[in-house]
Amino acid sequence: MPRSNDQVEQALQEYADLLSILGDDPFKSRAYEKAARAVGGYADDLTTLEPQGVLAIQGVGKSIAAKVNEFLRSGSFEELDALRAQVPDGVRAMTAIPGFGPKKAMAAHRELGIDSVDGLVAAAEDGRLAALKGFSPTTERNVVEAVRRLRASEGRVQVNEALEVAEDLLDRLRAISGVRRAAYAGSLRRMAETIGDVDLLVASDRPERVMDAFVGSDTVARVL
């Protein structure tokens, strides 16, 4: 059974994602992303706190706290449900395509009625995407290629396999001059049973040096 913190983290992150897809205030979306991470990393289980106690979590103000407490009572919150009704699951799936962000996904949905990855690929293959403002034949080729790569690499691995990969990468990152701290995050930090990808966080006063070393590593096959 997942911790209540993890469930709330997922709900807040979903809310942030939906705000981003709908083109809402980007600062608001980022505030919810930060709050989601803070809740997920909070030491005490949220169910042990008084309603006001949620405000002790960094980045959680009155508005976010109200949503957290509503989720703890009912398993969701009203504003999240309202946004879910506006964005089909297929549109959210499109935002996972590298290089095809929330604005493009929503434009494809609103202008062409596309509500699935398969529908997006079909539109790219028959030239309908390029007719949209901000799209081009290059966009179409990139969509088809990105979906092909994603489907070729579909599948999740057991947490112990992902942990080995993460630890190897972290050892390499920690050896880079200027790295103060490096850790894994996301579903691996939560020790989910299976892992789809590995998220790494690095703190450094010289981020450019870290990124150059990371993307130049002999373990890297492709940089997107």
mmCIF file of N, CA, C and O in Angstrom, residues 67-153:
data_model
loop_
_atom_site.group_PDB
_atom_site.id
_atom_site.type_symbol
_atom_site.label_atom_id
_atom_site.label_comp_id
_atom_site.label_asym_id
_atom_site.label_seq_id
_atom_site.Cartn_x
_atom_site.Cartn_y
_atom_site.Cartn_z
ATOM 1 N N LYS A 67 -6.076 21.611 -0.995
ATOM 2 C CA LYS A 67 -6.196 20.507 -1.941
ATOM 3 C C LYS A 67 -5.648 19.211 -1.343
ATOM 4 O O LYS A 67 -6.203 18.124 -1.549
ATOM 5 N N VAL A 68 -4.531 19.327 -0.621
ATOM 6 C CA VAL A 68 -3.949 18.139 0.025
ATOM 7 C C VAL A 68 -4.938 17.540 1.019
ATOM 8 O O VAL A 68 -5.182 16.325 1.034
ATOM 9 N N ASN A 69 -5.521 18.378 1.850
ATOM 10 C CA ASN A 69 -6.464 17.882 2.857
ATOM 11 C C ASN A 69 -7.733 17.313 2.207
ATOM 12 O O ASN A 69 -8.275 16.308 2.683
ATOM 13 N N GLU A 70 -8.169 17.916 1.103
ATOM 14 C CA GLU A 70 -9.330 17.376 0.393
ATOM 15 C C GLU A 70 -9.002 16.003 -0.192
ATOM 16 O O GLU A 70 -9.818 15.076 -0.135
ATOM 17 N N PHE A 71 -7.789 15.858 -0.719
ATOM 18 C CA PHE A 71 -7.373 14.555 -1.257
ATOM 19 C C PHE A 71 -7.326 13.500 -0.152
ATOM 20 O O PHE A 71 -7.750 12.357 -0.358
ATOM 21 N N LEU A 72 -6.804 13.886 1.003
ATOM 22 C CA LEU A 72 -6.711 12.932 2.116
ATOM 23 C C LEU A 72 -8.092 12.478 2.580
ATOM 24 O O LEU A 72 -8.263 11.340 3.042
ATOM 25 N N ARG A 73 -9.080 13.354 2.452
ATOM 26 C CA ARG A 73 -10.443 12.998 2.851
ATOM 27 C C ARG A 73 -11.158 12.151 1.796
ATOM 28 O O ARG A 73 -11.893 11.214 2.137
ATOM 29 N N SER A 74 -10.940 12.470 0.523
ATOM 30 C CA SER A 74 -11.794 11.871 -0.510
ATOM 31 C C SER A 74 -11.057 11.107 -1.605
ATOM 32 O O SER A 74 -11.690 10.479 -2.450
ATOM 33 N N GLY A 75 -9.732 11.186 -1.628
ATOM 34 C CA GLY A 75 -8.984 10.482 -2.667
ATOM 35 C C GLY A 75 -8.800 11.293 -3.937
ATOM 36 O O GLY A 75 -8.264 10.790 -4.935
ATOM 37 N N SER A 76 -9.225 12.540 -3.955
ATOM 38 C CA SER A 76 -9.029 13.440 -5.090
ATOM 39 C C SER A 76 -9.320 14.851 -4.599
ATOM 40 O O SER A 76 -9.583 15.062 -3.418
ATOM 41 N N PHE A 77 -9.264 15.832 -5.522
ATOM 42 C CA PHE A 77 -9.741 17.170 -5.174
ATOM 43 C C PHE A 77 -10.432 17.768 -6.388
ATOM 44 O O PHE A 77 -10.146 17.414 -7.538
ATOM 45 N N GLU A 78 -11.366 18.648 -6.120
ATOM 46 C CA GLU A 78 -12.298 19.126 -7.144
ATOM 47 C C GLU A 78 -11.606 19.712 -8.368
ATOM 48 O O GLU A 78 -11.993 19.427 -9.514
ATOM 49 N N GLU A 79 -10.592 20.524 -8.159
ATOM 50 C CA GLU A 79 -9.935 21.174 -9.293
ATOM 51 C C GLU A 79 -9.179 20.166 -10.162
ATOM 52 O O GLU A 79 -9.084 20.335 -11.382
ATOM 53 N N LEU A 80 -8.649 19.124 -9.558
ATOM 54 C CA LEU A 80 -7.996 18.074 -10.333
ATOM 55 C C LEU A 80 -9.007 17.353 -11.209
ATOM 56 O O LEU A 80 -8.766 17.128 -12.401
ATOM 57 N N ASP A 81 -10.139 17.012 -10.645
ATOM 58 C CA ASP A 81 -11.186 16.340 -11.416
ATOM 59 C C ASP A 81 -11.659 17.211 -12.580
ATOM 60 O O ASP A 81 -11.936 16.716 -13.681
ATOM 61 N N ALA A 82 -11.745 18.525 -12.348
ATOM 62 C CA ALA A 82 -12.199 19.442 -13.394
ATOM 63 C C ALA A 82 -11.207 19.482 -14.554
ATOM 64 O O ALA A 82 -11.601 19.489 -15.729
ATOM 65 N N LEU A 83 -9.914 19.488 -14.249
ATOM 66 C CA LEU A 83 -8.911 19.501 -15.313
ATOM 67 C C LEU A 83 -8.863 18.166 -16.040
ATOM 68 O O LEU A 83 -8.659 18.127 -17.260
ATOM 69 N N ARG A 84 -9.035 17.072 -15.298
ATOM 70 C CA ARG A 84 -9.061 15.757 -15.954
ATOM 71 C C ARG A 84 -10.155 15.701 -17.009
ATOM 72 O O ARG A 84 -9.990 15.085 -18.068
ATOM 73 N N ALA A 85 -11.278 16.342 -16.730
ATOM 74 C CA ALA A 85 -12.405 16.324 -17.669
ATOM 75 C C ALA A 85 -12.086 17.105 -18.941
ATOM 76 O O ALA A 85 -12.697 16.874 -19.991
ATOM 77 N N GLN A 86 -11.133 18.030 -18.861
ATOM 78 C CA GLN A 86 -10.791 18.859 -20.016
ATOM 79 C C GLN A 86 -9.713 18.249 -20.905
ATOM 80 O O GLN A 86 -9.576 18.638 -22.070
ATOM 81 N N VAL A 87 -8.942 17.316 -20.363
ATOM 82 C CA VAL A 87 -7.801 16.775 -21.109
ATOM 83 C C VAL A 87 -7.924 15.253 -21.224
ATOM 84 O O VAL A 87 -7.767 14.535 -20.237
ATOM 85 N N PRO A 88 -8.207 14.738 -22.413
ATOM 86 C CA PRO A 88 -8.292 13.280 -22.590
ATOM 87 C C PRO A 88 -6.959 12.605 -22.240
ATOM 88 O O PRO A 88 -5.886 13.197 -22.403
ATOM 89 N N ASP A 89 -7.045 11.374 -21.783
ATOM 90 C CA ASP A 89 -5.830 10.634 -21.435
ATOM 91 C C ASP A 89 -4.861 10.570 -22.611
ATOM 92 O O ASP A 89 -3.638 10.626 -22.435
ATOM 93 N N GLY A 90 -5.407 10.438 -23.824
ATOM 94 C CA GLY A 90 -4.550 10.342 -24.997
ATOM 95 C C GLY A 90 -3.729 11.587 -25.244
ATOM 96 O O GLY A 90 -2.599 11.516 -25.752
ATOM 97 N N VAL A 91 -4.275 12.739 -24.892
ATOM 98 C CA VAL A 91 -3.525 13.986 -25.042
ATOM 99 C C VAL A 91 -2.369 14.013 -24.059
ATOM 100 O O VAL A 91 -1.255 14.426 -24.393
ATOM 101 N N ARG A 92 -2.613 13.545 -22.862
ATOM 102 C CA ARG A 92 -1.532 13.463 -21.873
ATOM 103 C C ARG A 92 -0.442 12.512 -22.350
ATOM 104 O O ARG A 92 0.751 12.760 -22.164
ATOM 105 N N ALA A 93 -0.855 11.410 -22.984
ATOM 106 C CA ALA A 93 0.125 10.453 -23.504
ATOM 107 C C ALA A 93 1.001 11.099 -24.577
ATOM 108 O O ALA A 93 2.198 10.809 -24.677
ATOM 109 N N MET A 94 0.422 12.010 -25.362
ATOM 110 C CA MET A 94 1.196 12.674 -26.410
ATOM 111 C C MET A 94 2.306 13.535 -25.832
ATOM 112 O O MET A 94 3.348 13.729 -26.457
ATOM 113 N N THR A 95 2.098 14.095 -24.640
ATOM 114 C CA THR A 95 3.117 14.960 -24.045
ATOM 115 C C THR A 95 4.352 14.180 -23.618
ATOM 116 O O THR A 95 5.387 14.776 -23.326
ATOM 117 N N ALA A 96 4.252 12.857 -23.576
ATOM 118 C CA ALA A 96 5.409 12.028 -23.218
ATOM 119 C C ALA A 96 6.336 11.811 -24.408
ATOM 120 O O ALA A 96 7.435 11.274 -24.248
ATOM 121 N N ILE A 97 5.906 12.231 -25.603
ATOM 122 C CA ILE A 97 6.737 12.082 -26.795
ATOM 123 C C ILE A 97 7.842 13.132 -26.752
ATOM 124 O O ILE A 97 7.553 14.333 -26.670
ATOM 125 N N PRO A 98 9.103 12.732 -26.760
ATOM 126 C CA PRO A 98 10.198 13.708 -26.698
ATOM 127 C C PRO A 98 10.082 14.764 -27.792
ATOM 128 O O PRO A 98 9.864 14.458 -28.960
ATOM 129 N N GLY A 99 10.194 16.037 -27.394
ATOM 130 C CA GLY A 99 10.132 17.128 -28.341
ATOM 131 C C GLY A 99 8.727 17.568 -28.709
ATOM 132 O O GLY A 99 8.552 18.505 -29.488
ATOM 133 N N PHE A 100 7.728 16.889 -28.153
ATOM 134 C CA PHE A 100 6.338 17.236 -28.465
ATOM 135 C C PHE A 100 5.661 17.611 -27.160
ATOM 136 O O PHE A 100 5.109 16.782 -26.449
ATOM 137 N N GLY A 101 5.732 18.880 -26.824
ATOM 138 C CA GLY A 101 5.307 19.328 -25.509
ATOM 139 C C GLY A 101 3.820 19.558 -25.367
ATOM 140 O O GLY A 101 3.034 19.303 -26.290
ATOM 141 N N PRO A 102 3.408 20.068 -24.206
ATOM 142 C CA PRO A 102 1.988 20.278 -23.904
ATOM 143 C C PRO A 102 1.274 21.190 -24.891
ATOM 144 O O PRO A 102 0.134 20.925 -25.275
ATOM 145 N N LYS A 103 1.922 22.268 -25.314
ATOM 146 C CA LYS A 103 1.261 23.199 -26.231
ATOM 147 C C LYS A 103 0.953 22.546 -27.565
ATOM 148 O O LYS A 103 -0.135 22.713 -28.124
ATOM 149 N N LYS A 104 1.900 21.783 -28.081
ATOM 150 C CA LYS A 104 1.681 21.099 -29.357
ATOM 151 C C LYS A 104 0.597 20.030 -29.215
ATOM 152 O O LYS A 104 -0.247 19.858 -30.103
ATOM 153 N N ALA A 105 0.623 19.300 -28.097
ATOM 154 C CA ALA A 105 -0.380 18.253 -27.885
ATOM 155 C C ALA A 105 -1.779 18.851 -27.854
ATOM 156 O O ALA A 105 -2.714 18.315 -28.472
ATOM 157 N N MET A 106 -1.928 19.958 -27.154
ATOM 158 C CA MET A 106 -3.243 20.572 -27.043
ATOM 159 C C MET A 106 -3.666 21.189 -28.369
ATOM 160 O O MET A 106 -4.857 21.147 -28.730
ATOM 161 N N ALA A 107 -2.719 21.737 -29.124
ATOM 162 C CA ALA A 107 -3.051 22.302 -30.431
ATOM 163 C C ALA A 107 -3.534 21.206 -31.378
ATOM 164 O O ALA A 107 -4.516 21.388 -32.111
ATOM 165 N N ALA A 108 -2.869 20.061 -31.363
ATOM 166 C CA ALA A 108 -3.273 18.943 -32.218
ATOM 167 C C ALA A 108 -4.666 18.454 -31.836
ATOM 168 O O ALA A 108 -5.473 18.097 -32.704
ATOM 169 N N HIS A 109 -4.952 18.477 -30.543
ATOM 170 C CA HIS A 109 -6.272 18.034 -30.084
ATOM 171 C C HIS A 109 -7.358 19.038 -30.481
ATOM 172 O O HIS A 109 -8.408 18.652 -31.017
ATOM 173 N N ARG A 110 -7.091 20.310 -30.244
ATOM 174 C CA ARG A 110 -8.111 21.334 -30.507
ATOM 175 C C ARG A 110 -8.350 21.549 -31.997
ATOM 176 O O ARG A 110 -9.488 21.729 -32.437
ATOM 177 N N GLU A 111 -7.280 21.544 -32.781
ATOM 178 C CA GLU A 111 -7.400 21.857 -34.200
ATOM 179 C C GLU A 111 -7.777 20.651 -35.060
ATOM 180 O O GLU A 111 -8.494 20.780 -36.052
ATOM 181 N N LEU A 112 -7.293 19.468 -34.684
ATOM 182 C CA LEU A 112 -7.513 18.283 -35.511
ATOM 183 C C LEU A 112 -8.312 17.189 -34.816
ATOM 184 O O LEU A 112 -8.597 16.149 -35.420
ATOM 185 N N GLY A 113 -8.649 17.417 -33.542
ATOM 186 C CA GLY A 113 -9.418 16.407 -32.811
ATOM 187 C C GLY A 113 -8.629 15.170 -32.457
ATOM 188 O O GLY A 113 -9.203 14.117 -32.152
ATOM 189 N N ILE A 114 -7.313 15.259 -32.466
ATOM 190 C CA ILE A 114 -6.466 14.102 -32.163
ATOM 191 C C ILE A 114 -6.457 13.862 -30.657
ATOM 192 O O ILE A 114 -6.182 14.770 -29.876
ATOM 193 N N ASP A 115 -6.748 12.632 -30.247
ATOM 194 C CA ASP A 115 -6.799 12.332 -28.817
ATOM 195 C C ASP A 115 -6.071 11.037 -28.477
ATOM 196 O O ASP A 115 -6.379 10.388 -27.480
ATOM 197 N N SER A 116 -5.091 10.663 -29.303
ATOM 198 C CA SER A 116 -4.300 9.468 -29.011
ATOM 199 C C SER A 116 -2.968 9.554 -29.744
ATOM 200 O O SER A 116 -2.827 10.308 -30.734
ATOM 201 N N VAL A 117 -1.997 8.790 -29.280
ATOM 202 C CA VAL A 117 -0.686 8.759 -29.940
ATOM 203 C C VAL A 117 -0.823 8.169 -31.344
ATOM 204 O O VAL A 117 -0.204 8.655 -32.299
ATOM 205 N N ASP A 118 -1.648 7.121 -31.476
ATOM 206 C CA ASP A 118 -1.856 6.534 -32.804
ATOM 207 C C ASP A 118 -2.444 7.557 -33.773
ATOM 208 O O ASP A 118 -2.042 7.628 -34.938
ATOM 209 N N GLY A 119 -3.410 8.345 -33.281
ATOM 210 C CA GLY A 119 -4.002 9.380 -34.120
ATOM 211 C C GLY A 119 -2.992 10.437 -34.515
ATOM 212 O O GLY A 119 -3.026 10.966 -35.637
ATOM 213 N N LEU A 120 -2.079 10.753 -33.592
ATOM 214 C CA LEU A 120 -1.043 11.742 -33.879
ATOM 215 C C LEU A 120 -0.096 11.232 -34.960
ATOM 216 O O LEU A 120 0.264 11.960 -35.883
ATOM 217 N N VAL A 121 0.320 9.976 -34.841
ATOM 218 C CA VAL A 121 1.225 9.390 -35.844
ATOM 219 C C VAL A 121 0.553 9.375 -37.213
ATOM 220 O O VAL A 121 1.172 9.711 -38.231
ATOM 221 N N ALA A 122 -0.737 9.002 -37.242
ATOM 222 C CA ALA A 122 -1.465 8.982 -38.511
ATOM 223 C C ALA A 122 -1.516 10.365 -39.138
ATOM 224 O O ALA A 122 -1.321 10.525 -40.363
ATOM 225 N N ALA A 123 -1.748 11.397 -38.317
ATOM 226 C CA ALA A 123 -1.800 12.770 -38.829
ATOM 227 C C ALA A 123 -0.433 13.224 -39.333
ATOM 228 O O ALA A 123 -0.335 13.965 -40.319
ATOM 229 N N ALA A 124 0.625 12.773 -38.646
ATOM 230 C CA ALA A 124 1.984 13.125 -39.077
ATOM 231 C C ALA A 124 2.321 12.448 -40.400
ATOM 232 O O ALA A 124 2.935 13.051 -41.288
ATOM 233 N N GLU A 125 1.894 11.212 -40.546
ATOM 234 C CA GLU A 125 2.230 10.451 -41.760
ATOM 235 C C GLU A 125 1.482 10.952 -42.996
ATOM 236 O O GLU A 125 1.981 10.846 -44.108
ATOM 237 N N ASP A 126 0.280 11.507 -42.792
ATOM 238 C CA ASP A 126 -0.459 11.986 -43.972
ATOM 239 C C ASP A 126 -0.404 13.512 -44.149
ATOM 240 O O ASP A 126 -1.133 14.092 -44.944
ATOM 241 N N GLY A 127 0.503 14.164 -43.381
ATOM 242 C CA GLY A 127 0.775 15.573 -43.620
ATOM 243 C C GLY A 127 -0.168 16.571 -42.981
ATOM 244 O O GLY A 127 -0.062 17.774 -43.231
ATOM 245 N N ARG A 128 -1.064 16.127 -42.117
ATOM 246 C CA ARG A 128 -2.029 17.063 -41.527
ATOM 247 C C ARG A 128 -1.414 17.927 -40.433
ATOM 248 O O ARG A 128 -1.839 19.051 -40.205
ATOM 249 N N LEU A 129 -0.403 17.416 -39.743
ATOM 250 C CA LEU A 129 0.203 18.192 -38.657
ATOM 251 C C LEU A 129 0.901 19.443 -39.182
ATOM 252 O O LEU A 129 0.847 20.512 -38.563
ATOM 253 N N ALA A 130 1.572 19.309 -40.314
ATOM 254 C CA ALA A 130 2.362 20.424 -40.846
ATOM 255 C C ALA A 130 1.501 21.633 -41.191
ATOM 256 O O ALA A 130 2.011 22.747 -41.301
ATOM 257 N N ALA A 131 0.203 21.426 -41.348
ATOM 258 C CA ALA A 131 -0.692 22.534 -41.684
ATOM 259 C C ALA A 131 -0.999 23.421 -40.484
ATOM 260 O O ALA A 131 -1.510 24.538 -40.648
ATOM 261 N N LEU A 132 -0.694 22.949 -39.281
ATOM 262 C CA LEU A 132 -0.987 23.725 -38.076
ATOM 263 C C LEU A 132 0.079 24.791 -37.844
ATOM 264 O O LEU A 132 1.255 24.591 -38.158
ATOM 265 N N LYS A 133 -0.318 25.901 -37.254
ATOM 266 C CA LYS A 133 0.611 26.967 -36.927
ATOM 267 C C LYS A 133 1.654 26.464 -35.931
ATOM 268 O O LYS A 133 1.322 25.860 -34.907
ATOM 269 N N GLY A 134 2.927 26.705 -36.246
ATOM 270 C CA GLY A 134 4.002 26.278 -35.367
ATOM 271 C C GLY A 134 4.492 24.871 -35.643
ATOM 272 O O GLY A 134 5.435 24.404 -35.001
ATOM 273 N N PHE A 135 3.879 24.169 -36.582
ATOM 274 C CA PHE A 135 4.286 22.818 -36.952
ATOM 275 C C PHE A 135 4.954 22.865 -38.329
ATOM 276 O O PHE A 135 4.851 23.856 -39.050
ATOM 277 N N SER A 136 5.617 21.796 -38.694
ATOM 278 C CA SER A 136 6.308 21.734 -39.985
ATOM 279 C C SER A 136 6.500 20.281 -40.386
ATOM 280 O O SER A 136 6.265 19.371 -39.577
ATOM 281 N N PRO A 137 6.944 20.027 -41.608
ATOM 282 C CA PRO A 137 7.269 18.644 -41.988
ATOM 283 C C PRO A 137 8.319 18.022 -41.070
ATOM 284 O O PRO A 137 8.291 16.819 -40.810
ATOM 285 N N THR A 138 9.233 18.868 -40.566
ATOM 286 C CA THR A 138 10.236 18.358 -39.627
ATOM 287 C C THR A 138 9.567 17.874 -38.349
ATOM 288 O O THR A 138 9.949 16.832 -37.784
ATOM 289 N N THR A 139 8.573 18.613 -37.868
ATOM 290 C CA THR A 139 7.808 18.182 -36.686
ATOM 291 C C THR A 139 7.199 16.812 -36.930
ATOM 292 O O THR A 139 7.252 15.932 -36.071
ATOM 293 N N GLU A 140 6.627 16.628 -38.098
ATOM 294 C CA GLU A 140 5.988 15.353 -38.427
ATOM 295 C C GLU A 140 7.003 14.212 -38.413
ATOM 296 O O GLU A 140 6.740 13.148 -37.835
ATOM 297 N N ARG A 141 8.149 14.447 -39.033
ATOM 298 C CA ARG A 141 9.178 13.388 -39.055
ATOM 299 C C ARG A 141 9.653 13.079 -37.644
ATOM 300 O O ARG A 141 9.855 11.898 -37.288
ATOM 301 N N ASN A 142 9.839 14.123 -36.827
ATOM 302 C CA ASN A 142 10.313 13.913 -35.458
ATOM 303 C C ASN A 142 9.298 13.130 -34.631
ATOM 304 O O ASN A 142 9.679 12.285 -33.806
ATOM 305 N N VAL A 143 8.010 13.409 -34.825
ATOM 306 C CA VAL A 143 6.962 12.689 -34.090
ATOM 307 C C VAL A 143 6.991 11.214 -34.430
ATOM 308 O O VAL A 143 6.989 10.339 -33.547
ATOM 309 N N VAL A 144 7.019 10.897 -35.714
ATOM 310 C CA VAL A 144 7.010 9.496 -36.145
ATOM 311 C C VAL A 144 8.234 8.762 -35.604
ATOM 312 O O VAL A 144 8.134 7.644 -35.080
ATOM 313 N N GLU A 145 9.410 9.413 -35.687
ATOM 314 C CA GLU A 145 10.643 8.780 -35.227
ATOM 315 C C GLU A 145 10.640 8.620 -33.701
ATOM 316 O O GLU A 145 11.044 7.579 -33.172
ATOM 317 N N ALA A 146 10.176 9.642 -32.983
ATOM 318 C CA ALA A 146 10.166 9.577 -31.519
ATOM 319 C C ALA A 146 9.226 8.481 -31.015
ATOM 320 O O ALA A 146 9.554 7.743 -30.078
ATOM 321 N N VAL A 147 8.053 8.369 -31.635
ATOM 322 C CA VAL A 147 7.111 7.319 -31.228
ATOM 323 C C VAL A 147 7.688 5.941 -31.542
ATOM 324 O O VAL A 147 7.554 5.004 -30.754
ATOM 325 N N ARG A 148 8.348 5.831 -32.690
ATOM 326 C CA ARG A 148 8.972 4.552 -33.040
ATOM 327 C C ARG A 148 10.006 4.150 -31.991
ATOM 328 O O ARG A 148 10.048 2.997 -31.543
ATOM 329 N N ARG A 149 10.836 5.123 -31.570
ATOM 330 C CA ARG A 149 11.854 4.830 -30.556
ATOM 331 C C ARG A 149 11.213 4.451 -29.230
ATOM 332 O O ARG A 149 11.667 3.518 -28.552
ATOM 333 N N LEU A 150 10.182 5.190 -28.844
ATOM 334 C CA LEU A 150 9.512 4.900 -27.573
ATOM 335 C C LEU A 150 8.936 3.495 -27.564
ATOM 336 O O LEU A 150 9.064 2.755 -26.579
ATOM 337 N N ARG A 151 8.299 3.111 -28.658
ATOM 338 C CA ARG A 151 7.671 1.796 -28.705
ATOM 339 C C ARG A 151 8.702 0.682 -28.773
ATOM 340 O O ARG A 151 8.460 -0.420 -28.282
ATOM 341 N N ALA A 152 9.840 0.991 -29.365
ATOM 342 C CA ALA A 152 10.899 -0.014 -29.427
ATOM 343 C C ALA A 152 11.504 -0.269 -28.051
ATOM 344 O O ALA A 152 12.032 -1.345 -27.777
ATOM 345 N N SER A 153 11.402 0.744 -27.177
ATOM 346 C CA SER A 153 12.006 0.607 -25.845
ATOM 347 C C SER A 153 10.976 0.450 -24.739
ATOM 348 O O SER A 153 11.289 0.603 -23.558
#
